[in-house]
Amino acid sequence: IGRPFIDFVHPRDRNTFASQITSGLAVPKIVNSTMVCRIRRYRGLTTGFGVKDRVVTFMPFLLKFTFKNICDEEKVIYLVIQATPFFSAFRIPNEVVPKAVPFVMRHAANGNLEYIDPESVPYLGYLPQDVTDKDALQLYHPEDLDYLQQVYETIVKEGGVPRTKSYRMMAQNGDYLKLETEWSSFINPWSKRLEFVIGKHHIIEGPTNPDVFQSPTSDEDKIKAQKFRENIVRIMNEVLTKPAEVAKQQMTKRCQDLASFMESLMEEQPKVDEKLRLEIQDPDHSYYDRDSVMLGGISPHHDYNDSKSSIGTPLS
């Protein structure tokens, strides 16, 4: 009590809310006007948590505005707001809806969404001001675009389609629901070009996530998640963990033991043993043994153990 109502309105809805009041005051003959906006939930005190520590949450409402003169003498105009909460139309994943309330969407020839019924809110989760002027074609499932291209070709040629086969449309939470649509269009009689397309949508099956108002992953969350992934990779590649330190210590000890062993080998001088000297026959001349020419009974190609061709100098 005593606080401005607009303080409880979501920041993204305040401009729409203010313009709605301005238009109502400018045209007082309009008895009732409506809009959809998000109103802040009460952050009640609970044990162990302060108000500032709790996350601010908003809930979608359908607001009906009425301007009344409570006291004619003072000419005071009061704004009376009737707020009706919106809830998701689905309770379970992929819920089949036998009697869903149809809703209308209208988009221009360039795909920009110009109008969406408030009745669509519990089924899609979008607020009209959030999707107006957005590309309606982005709501269609990529795998259904081939079929929808044929539908739009028929709309242009015939002016409309009685009712399509089921296809998928993305809800506010990022999941897809199935629906069938009755299509109509408006052709400019002067330019003979299509001005806009109107679709009357009938929901057939709900999305996997039944809460259509749940916030999807935002771009900031995606960027934050990517930073966490990069940090994890950096930690695995740069930061030394305890197992790595242990492995490093073990390797250092092994290297020290190996170095000490090599030093001990270098310090020991090998003893020359005449018996270990090897007498090596030159393999390149072994095939000359039978055909060698004897010079005074001595041939360098004879077997070195032959007494006639032995020499005194030991082979190295």
mmCIF file of C-alpha atoms in Angstrom:
data_model
loop_
_atom_site.group_PDB
_atom_site.id
_atom_site.type_symbol
_atom_site.label_atom_id
_atom_site.label_comp_id
_atom_site.label_asym_id
_atom_site.label_seq_id
_atom_site.Cartn_x
_atom_site.Cartn_y
_atom_site.Cartn_z
ATOM 1 C CA ILE A 1 0.000 0.000 0.000
ATOM 2 C CA GLY A 2 1.270 3.456 -0.894
ATOM 3 C CA ARG A 3 3.900 2.289 -3.416
ATOM 4 C CA PRO A 4 3.767 3.078 -7.157
ATOM 5 C CA PHE A 5 2.256 0.167 -9.065
ATOM 6 C CA ILE A 6 4.805 0.509 -11.862
ATOM 7 C CA ASP A 7 7.551 -0.508 -9.398
ATOM 8 C CA PHE A 8 6.098 -4.008 -9.506
ATOM 9 C CA VAL A 9 5.981 -4.147 -13.318
ATOM 10 C CA HIS A 10 8.826 -5.872 -15.162
ATOM 11 C CA PRO A 11 11.290 -3.314 -16.612
ATOM 12 C CA ARG A 12 10.724 -4.664 -20.123
ATOM 13 C CA ASP A 13 6.956 -4.054 -19.795
ATOM 14 C CA ARG A 14 7.005 -0.564 -18.294
ATOM 15 C CA ASN A 15 6.975 1.313 -21.605
ATOM 16 C CA THR A 16 4.003 -0.725 -22.794
ATOM 17 C CA PHE A 17 2.269 -0.203 -19.473
ATOM 18 C CA ALA A 18 2.818 3.572 -19.555
ATOM 19 C CA SER A 19 1.639 3.916 -23.163
ATOM 20 C CA GLN A 20 -1.476 1.905 -22.322
ATOM 21 C CA ILE A 21 -2.370 4.351 -19.521
ATOM 22 C CA THR A 22 -1.603 7.369 -21.702
ATOM 23 C CA SER A 23 -3.861 6.148 -24.500
ATOM 24 C CA GLY A 24 -6.604 5.398 -21.964
ATOM 25 C CA LEU A 25 -6.450 8.910 -20.570
ATOM 26 C CA ALA A 26 -6.350 10.451 -24.036
ATOM 27 C CA VAL A 27 -9.411 8.514 -25.178
ATOM 28 C CA PRO A 28 -11.669 8.309 -22.112
ATOM 29 C CA LYS A 29 -14.533 6.821 -24.116
ATOM 30 C CA ILE A 30 -12.681 3.497 -24.159
ATOM 31 C CA VAL A 31 -14.170 1.753 -21.156
ATOM 32 C CA ASN A 32 -11.771 -1.181 -20.919
ATOM 33 C CA SER A 33 -8.346 -1.843 -22.395
ATOM 34 C CA THR A 34 -6.159 -4.881 -21.833
ATOM 35 C CA MET A 35 -2.499 -5.786 -21.953
ATOM 36 C CA VAL A 36 -0.224 -8.599 -20.844
ATOM 37 C CA CYS A 37 2.649 -7.822 -18.502
ATOM 38 C CA ARG A 38 4.819 -9.426 -15.865
ATOM 39 C CA ILE A 39 4.320 -8.468 -12.230
ATOM 40 C CA ARG A 40 6.931 -9.035 -9.565
ATOM 41 C CA ARG A 41 6.322 -11.764 -7.024
ATOM 42 C CA TYR A 42 6.449 -11.000 -3.330
ATOM 43 C CA ARG A 43 9.805 -11.831 -1.789
ATOM 44 C CA GLY A 44 8.665 -13.052 1.600
ATOM 45 C CA LEU A 45 11.022 -13.639 4.499
ATOM 46 C CA THR A 46 11.903 -17.237 5.207
ATOM 47 C CA THR A 47 14.154 -18.745 7.834
ATOM 48 C CA GLY A 48 17.813 -18.275 7.001
ATOM 49 C CA PHE A 49 17.375 -16.063 3.974
ATOM 50 C CA GLY A 50 17.200 -12.306 3.712
ATOM 51 C CA VAL A 51 15.051 -10.482 1.181
ATOM 52 C CA LYS A 52 18.080 -9.201 -0.737
ATOM 53 C CA ASP A 53 19.454 -12.716 -1.145
ATOM 54 C CA ARG A 54 16.344 -14.042 -2.891
ATOM 55 C CA VAL A 55 15.983 -13.987 -6.666
ATOM 56 C CA VAL A 56 13.409 -11.571 -8.079
ATOM 57 C CA THR A 57 10.776 -13.481 -10.051
ATOM 58 C CA PHE A 58 7.919 -12.230 -12.209
ATOM 59 C CA MET A 59 4.597 -13.760 -13.164
ATOM 60 C CA PRO A 60 2.602 -12.991 -16.344
ATOM 61 C CA PHE A 61 -0.812 -11.388 -15.931
ATOM 62 C CA LEU A 62 -3.615 -10.167 -18.154
ATOM 63 C CA LEU A 63 -4.407 -6.617 -17.016
ATOM 64 C CA LYS A 64 -7.753 -4.948 -17.656
ATOM 65 C CA PHE A 65 -7.705 -1.170 -17.195
ATOM 66 C CA THR A 66 -10.692 0.915 -16.167
ATOM 67 C CA PHE A 67 -10.624 4.647 -15.444
ATOM 68 C CA LYS A 68 -13.160 5.846 -12.876
ATOM 69 C CA ASN A 69 -14.015 9.184 -11.323
ATOM 70 C CA ILE A 70 -14.309 8.275 -7.671
ATOM 71 C CA CYS A 71 -15.119 11.804 -6.501
ATOM 72 C CA ASP A 72 -16.597 14.180 -9.057
ATOM 73 C CA GLU A 73 -16.165 17.228 -6.808
ATOM 74 C CA GLU A 74 -12.372 16.968 -6.773
ATOM 75 C CA LYS A 75 -12.213 15.556 -10.318
ATOM 76 C CA VAL A 76 -9.878 12.754 -9.284
ATOM 77 C CA ILE A 77 -9.439 9.962 -11.838
ATOM 78 C CA TYR A 78 -8.532 6.552 -10.500
ATOM 79 C CA LEU A 79 -7.095 3.687 -12.491
ATOM 80 C CA VAL A 80 -8.641 0.345 -11.587
ATOM 81 C CA ILE A 81 -6.683 -2.709 -12.722
ATOM 82 C CA GLN A 82 -8.069 -6.221 -12.769
ATOM 83 C CA ALA A 83 -5.144 -8.647 -12.927
ATOM 84 C CA THR A 84 -5.686 -12.252 -13.989
ATOM 85 C CA PRO A 85 -2.643 -14.564 -13.759
ATOM 86 C CA PHE A 86 -1.494 -16.714 -16.655
ATOM 87 C CA PHE A 87 -0.447 -20.322 -16.111
ATOM 88 C CA SER A 88 1.069 -22.757 -18.566
ATOM 89 C CA ALA A 89 -1.630 -24.693 -20.411
ATOM 90 C CA PHE A 90 0.437 -27.865 -20.070
ATOM 91 C CA ARG A 91 1.037 -30.045 -17.029
ATOM 92 C CA ILE A 92 2.999 -33.003 -18.418
ATOM 93 C CA PRO A 93 5.589 -33.365 -21.212
ATOM 94 C CA ASN A 94 4.164 -33.680 -24.740
ATOM 95 C CA GLU A 95 0.640 -33.351 -23.423
ATOM 96 C CA VAL A 96 -2.088 -33.929 -26.008
ATOM 97 C CA VAL A 97 -4.619 -31.082 -25.813
ATOM 98 C CA PRO A 98 -8.059 -32.118 -27.107
ATOM 99 C CA LYS A 99 -9.824 -28.733 -26.765
ATOM 100 C CA ALA A 100 -7.222 -25.989 -26.921
ATOM 101 C CA VAL A 101 -8.404 -22.410 -27.413
ATOM 102 C CA PRO A 102 -7.296 -21.288 -30.893
ATOM 103 C CA PHE A 103 -5.351 -18.044 -31.224
ATOM 104 C CA VAL A 104 -4.464 -15.733 -34.102
ATOM 105 C CA MET A 105 -1.100 -14.475 -35.296
ATOM 106 C CA ARG A 106 -0.554 -12.017 -38.138
ATOM 107 C CA HIS A 107 2.728 -11.305 -39.875
ATOM 108 C CA ALA A 108 3.728 -9.152 -42.820
ATOM 109 C CA ALA A 109 5.126 -10.359 -46.135
ATOM 110 C CA ASN A 110 8.676 -9.892 -44.803
ATOM 111 C CA GLY A 111 7.916 -12.211 -41.864
ATOM 112 C CA ASN A 112 7.694 -9.521 -39.165
ATOM 113 C CA LEU A 113 5.085 -10.407 -36.558
ATOM 114 C CA GLU A 114 2.478 -7.640 -36.302
ATOM 115 C CA TYR A 115 -0.103 -9.119 -33.953
ATOM 116 C CA ILE A 116 -0.542 -12.068 -31.600
ATOM 117 C CA ASP A 117 -3.593 -12.880 -29.492
ATOM 118 C CA PRO A 118 -3.315 -12.745 -25.691
ATOM 119 C CA GLU A 119 -4.944 -16.193 -25.798
ATOM 120 C CA SER A 120 -1.617 -17.520 -27.095
ATOM 121 C CA VAL A 121 0.230 -16.682 -23.860
ATOM 122 C CA PRO A 122 -0.535 -19.881 -21.876
ATOM 123 C CA TYR A 123 0.342 -22.025 -24.925
ATOM 124 C CA LEU A 124 3.475 -20.315 -26.255
ATOM 125 C CA GLY A 125 4.640 -18.340 -23.217
ATOM 126 C CA TYR A 126 5.448 -15.198 -25.233
ATOM 127 C CA LEU A 127 4.150 -11.802 -24.232
ATOM 128 C CA PRO A 128 2.838 -9.873 -27.260
ATOM 129 C CA GLN A 129 5.278 -6.981 -26.752
ATOM 130 C CA ASP A 130 8.211 -9.442 -26.670
ATOM 131 C CA VAL A 131 7.593 -10.927 -30.127
ATOM 132 C CA THR A 132 5.981 -8.023 -31.997
ATOM 133 C CA ASP A 133 8.223 -6.940 -34.902
ATOM 134 C CA LYS A 134 10.215 -10.159 -34.545
ATOM 135 C CA ASP A 135 10.621 -12.651 -37.404
ATOM 136 C CA ALA A 136 7.714 -15.102 -37.192
ATOM 137 C CA LEU A 137 9.532 -17.566 -39.448
ATOM 138 C CA GLN A 138 12.146 -18.056 -36.730
ATOM 139 C CA LEU A 139 9.492 -19.779 -34.608
ATOM 140 C CA TYR A 140 9.111 -22.663 -37.056
ATOM 141 C CA HIS A 141 11.085 -25.871 -36.564
ATOM 142 C CA PRO A 142 13.931 -26.097 -39.135
ATOM 143 C CA GLU A 143 12.876 -29.590 -40.212
ATOM 144 C CA ASP A 144 9.345 -28.345 -41.042
ATOM 145 C CA LEU A 145 10.404 -25.428 -43.249
ATOM 146 C CA ASP A 146 10.318 -27.593 -46.380
ATOM 147 C CA TYR A 147 6.636 -28.372 -45.817
ATOM 148 C CA LEU A 148 5.805 -24.798 -44.745
ATOM 149 C CA GLN A 149 7.370 -23.438 -47.916
ATOM 150 C CA GLN A 150 4.783 -25.419 -49.868
ATOM 151 C CA VAL A 151 2.068 -24.043 -47.570
ATOM 152 C CA TYR A 152 3.117 -20.444 -48.229
ATOM 153 C CA GLU A 153 3.234 -21.090 -51.974
ATOM 154 C CA THR A 154 -0.384 -22.265 -51.744
ATOM 155 C CA ILE A 155 -1.324 -19.204 -49.651
ATOM 156 C CA VAL A 156 0.062 -16.872 -52.322
ATOM 157 C CA LYS A 157 -1.644 -18.742 -55.192
ATOM 158 C CA GLU A 158 -4.976 -19.560 -53.552
ATOM 159 C CA GLY A 159 -5.230 -16.830 -50.908
ATOM 160 C CA GLY A 160 -5.280 -19.286 -48.022
ATOM 161 C CA VAL A 161 -5.148 -22.869 -46.785
ATOM 162 C CA PRO A 162 -8.137 -24.521 -45.018
ATOM 163 C CA ARG A 163 -6.006 -26.396 -42.485
ATOM 164 C CA THR A 164 -2.453 -27.669 -42.602
ATOM 165 C CA LYS A 165 -0.922 -30.872 -41.375
ATOM 166 C CA SER A 166 0.667 -30.682 -37.931
ATOM 167 C CA TYR A 167 4.019 -28.900 -37.706
ATOM 168 C CA ARG A 168 6.174 -27.557 -34.877
ATOM 169 C CA MET A 169 6.450 -24.061 -33.402
ATOM 170 C CA MET A 170 8.922 -22.944 -30.741
ATOM 171 C CA ALA A 171 7.609 -21.920 -27.333
ATOM 172 C CA GLN A 172 9.192 -19.275 -25.124
ATOM 173 C CA ASN A 173 11.179 -21.905 -23.174
ATOM 174 C CA GLY A 174 12.923 -23.096 -26.359
ATOM 175 C CA ASP A 175 10.990 -26.368 -26.788
ATOM 176 C CA TYR A 176 8.587 -27.082 -29.633
ATOM 177 C CA LEU A 177 4.867 -27.829 -29.613
ATOM 178 C CA LYS A 178 2.757 -29.278 -32.420
ATOM 179 C CA LEU A 179 -0.108 -27.357 -34.005
ATOM 180 C CA GLU A 180 -2.319 -27.133 -37.075
ATOM 181 C CA THR A 181 -3.173 -23.835 -38.738
ATOM 182 C CA GLU A 182 -5.914 -22.287 -40.843
ATOM 183 C CA TRP A 183 -4.304 -19.711 -43.137
ATOM 184 C CA SER A 184 -5.717 -16.628 -44.838
ATOM 185 C CA SER A 185 -4.088 -13.591 -46.409
ATOM 186 C CA PHE A 186 -4.717 -10.047 -47.610
ATOM 187 C CA ILE A 187 -3.718 -9.033 -51.125
ATOM 188 C CA ASN A 188 -3.389 -5.316 -51.855
ATOM 189 C CA PRO A 189 -5.848 -4.683 -54.712
ATOM 190 C CA TRP A 190 -3.739 -1.855 -56.130
ATOM 191 C CA SER A 191 -0.256 -3.341 -55.957
ATOM 192 C CA LYS A 192 -1.601 -6.897 -56.243
ATOM 193 C CA ARG A 193 0.993 -7.942 -53.724
ATOM 194 C CA LEU A 194 0.551 -9.866 -50.506
ATOM 195 C CA GLU A 195 0.362 -7.507 -47.511
ATOM 196 C CA PHE A 196 0.065 -9.884 -44.575
ATOM 197 C CA VAL A 197 -0.755 -13.471 -43.601
ATOM 198 C CA ILE A 198 -3.139 -14.479 -40.821
ATOM 199 C CA GLY A 199 -2.843 -17.836 -39.089
ATOM 200 C CA LYS A 200 -5.453 -19.286 -36.764
ATOM 201 C CA HIS A 201 -3.492 -21.839 -34.755
ATOM 202 C CA HIS A 202 -4.845 -24.961 -33.062
ATOM 203 C CA ILE A 203 -2.506 -26.611 -30.529
ATOM 204 C CA ILE A 204 -2.315 -30.400 -30.901
ATOM 205 C CA GLU A 205 0.519 -31.423 -28.570
ATOM 206 C CA GLY A 206 2.472 -29.580 -25.908
ATOM 207 C CA PRO A 207 6.263 -29.208 -25.642
ATOM 208 C CA THR A 208 8.659 -31.552 -23.835
ATOM 209 C CA ASN A 209 9.072 -28.954 -21.089
ATOM 210 C CA PRO A 210 5.492 -28.208 -19.997
ATOM 211 C CA ASP A 211 6.443 -24.900 -18.314
ATOM 212 C CA VAL A 212 6.316 -22.526 -21.295
ATOM 213 C CA PHE A 213 7.171 -19.556 -19.046
ATOM 214 C CA GLN A 214 10.519 -20.967 -17.971
ATOM 215 C CA SER A 215 13.351 -18.783 -19.149
ATOM 216 C CA PRO A 216 15.393 -20.245 -21.991
ATOM 217 C CA THR A 217 19.166 -20.128 -22.001
ATOM 218 C CA SER A 218 20.067 -16.502 -22.640
ATOM 219 C CA ASP A 219 23.039 -15.285 -24.674
ATOM 220 C CA GLU A 220 24.722 -14.185 -21.450
ATOM 221 C CA ASP A 221 24.289 -17.660 -19.987
ATOM 222 C CA LYS A 222 25.701 -19.196 -23.162
ATOM 223 C CA ILE A 223 28.732 -16.893 -23.027
ATOM 224 C CA LYS A 224 29.199 -17.666 -19.334
ATOM 225 C CA ALA A 225 28.930 -21.405 -19.994
ATOM 226 C CA GLN A 226 31.509 -21.146 -22.783
ATOM 227 C CA LYS A 227 33.910 -19.333 -20.438
ATOM 228 C CA PHE A 228 33.522 -22.137 -17.905
ATOM 229 C CA ARG A 229 34.319 -24.696 -20.635
ATOM 230 C CA GLU A 230 37.420 -22.763 -21.651
ATOM 231 C CA ASN A 231 38.517 -22.485 -18.012
ATOM 232 C CA ILE A 232 38.096 -26.230 -17.536
ATOM 233 C CA VAL A 233 40.265 -26.906 -20.592
ATOM 234 C CA ARG A 234 42.860 -24.411 -19.342
ATOM 235 C CA ILE A 235 42.908 -26.042 -15.901
ATOM 236 C CA MET A 236 43.440 -29.473 -17.429
ATOM 237 C CA ASN A 237 46.312 -28.218 -19.587
ATOM 238 C CA GLU A 238 48.066 -25.653 -17.387
ATOM 239 C CA VAL A 239 47.361 -26.024 -13.682
ATOM 240 C CA LEU A 240 49.482 -28.714 -12.018
ATOM 241 C CA THR A 241 47.341 -31.117 -10.051
ATOM 242 C CA LYS A 242 48.471 -33.249 -7.124
ATOM 243 C CA PRO A 243 48.942 -36.392 -9.285
ATOM 244 C CA ALA A 244 51.065 -34.332 -11.668
ATOM 245 C CA GLU A 245 53.251 -33.096 -8.798
ATOM 246 C CA VAL A 246 53.723 -36.657 -7.540
ATOM 247 C CA ALA A 247 54.605 -37.845 -11.037
ATOM 248 C CA LYS A 248 57.044 -34.964 -11.382
ATOM 249 C CA GLN A 249 58.748 -35.849 -8.073
ATOM 250 C CA GLN A 250 58.981 -39.506 -9.053
ATOM 251 C CA MET A 251 60.488 -38.607 -12.430
ATOM 252 C CA THR A 252 62.949 -36.236 -10.781
ATOM 253 C CA LYS A 253 64.105 -39.008 -8.414
ATOM 254 C CA ARG A 254 64.499 -41.458 -11.288
ATOM 255 C CA CYS A 255 66.539 -38.892 -13.233
ATOM 256 C CA GLN A 256 68.759 -38.290 -10.207
ATOM 257 C CA ASP A 257 69.326 -42.033 -9.713
ATOM 258 C CA LEU A 258 70.158 -42.430 -13.400
ATOM 259 C CA ALA A 259 72.584 -39.501 -13.301
ATOM 260 C CA SER A 260 74.343 -40.951 -10.239
ATOM 261 C CA PHE A 261 74.618 -44.324 -11.955
ATOM 262 C CA MET A 262 76.112 -42.757 -15.091
ATOM 263 C CA GLU A 263 78.620 -40.775 -13.010
ATOM 264 C CA SER A 264 79.757 -43.946 -11.243
ATOM 265 C CA LEU A 265 80.341 -45.606 -14.620
ATOM 266 C CA MET A 266 82.370 -42.659 -15.859
ATOM 267 C CA GLU A 267 84.551 -42.681 -12.743
ATOM 268 C CA GLU A 268 85.545 -46.354 -13.161
ATOM 269 C CA GLN A 269 88.526 -46.711 -15.584
ATOM 270 C CA PRO A 270 88.361 -49.942 -17.618
ATOM 271 C CA LYS A 271 91.453 -52.257 -17.331
ATOM 272 C CA VAL A 272 93.196 -53.337 -20.538
ATOM 273 C CA ASP A 273 93.117 -57.118 -20.808
ATOM 274 C CA GLU A 274 95.235 -58.608 -23.555
ATOM 275 C CA LYS A 275 93.079 -61.711 -23.582
ATOM 276 C CA LEU A 276 89.978 -59.610 -24.398
ATOM 277 C CA ARG A 277 91.492 -58.078 -27.494
ATOM 278 C CA LEU A 278 89.643 -59.133 -30.587
ATOM 279 C CA GLU A 279 91.411 -60.103 -33.764
ATOM 280 C CA ILE A 280 89.047 -59.049 -36.542
ATOM 281 C CA GLN A 281 89.314 -60.414 -40.071
ATOM 282 C CA ASP A 282 88.593 -57.858 -42.750
ATOM 283 C CA PRO A 283 85.361 -59.139 -44.353
ATOM 284 C CA ASP A 284 85.859 -57.075 -47.473
ATOM 285 C CA HIS A 285 88.915 -59.177 -48.519
ATOM 286 C CA SER A 286 87.897 -62.607 -47.286
ATOM 287 C CA TYR A 287 86.938 -63.745 -50.752
ATOM 288 C CA TYR A 288 90.554 -63.244 -51.946
ATOM 289 C CA ASP A 289 91.896 -66.037 -49.738
ATOM 290 C CA ARG A 290 91.955 -68.743 -52.407
ATOM 291 C CA ASP A 291 93.097 -66.548 -55.286
ATOM 292 C CA SER A 292 95.730 -64.477 -53.531
ATOM 293 C CA VAL A 293 99.224 -64.317 -54.989
ATOM 294 C CA MET A 294 101.937 -65.629 -52.695
ATOM 295 C CA LEU A 295 104.874 -63.281 -52.365
ATOM 296 C CA GLY A 296 107.752 -65.135 -50.748
ATOM 297 C CA GLY A 297 105.298 -67.370 -48.904
ATOM 298 C CA ILE A 298 103.647 -64.374 -47.228
ATOM 299 C CA SER A 299 100.162 -63.168 -48.183
ATOM 300 C CA PRO A 300 98.192 -60.520 -46.251
ATOM 301 C CA HIS A 301 95.001 -62.357 -47.270
ATOM 302 C CA HIS A 302 95.826 -65.658 -45.615
ATOM 303 C CA ASP A 303 94.212 -66.628 -42.354
ATOM 304 C CA TYR A 304 95.749 -64.625 -39.537
ATOM 305 C CA ASN A 305 96.236 -67.786 -37.483
ATOM 306 C CA ASP A 306 98.510 -69.204 -40.212
ATOM 307 C CA SER A 307 102.108 -69.239 -38.913
ATOM 308 C CA LYS A 308 103.479 -68.178 -42.303
ATOM 309 C CA SER A 309 101.340 -65.011 -42.539
ATOM 310 C CA SER A 310 101.080 -63.969 -38.932
ATOM 311 C CA ILE A 311 102.195 -60.500 -38.042
ATOM 312 C CA GLY A 312 103.284 -59.178 -34.675
ATOM 313 C CA THR A 313 101.128 -56.122 -34.480
ATOM 314 C CA PRO A 314 97.813 -56.965 -32.788
ATOM 315 C CA LEU A 315 94.641 -55.842 -34.531
ATOM 316 C CA SER A 316 92.817 -53.003 -32.824
#
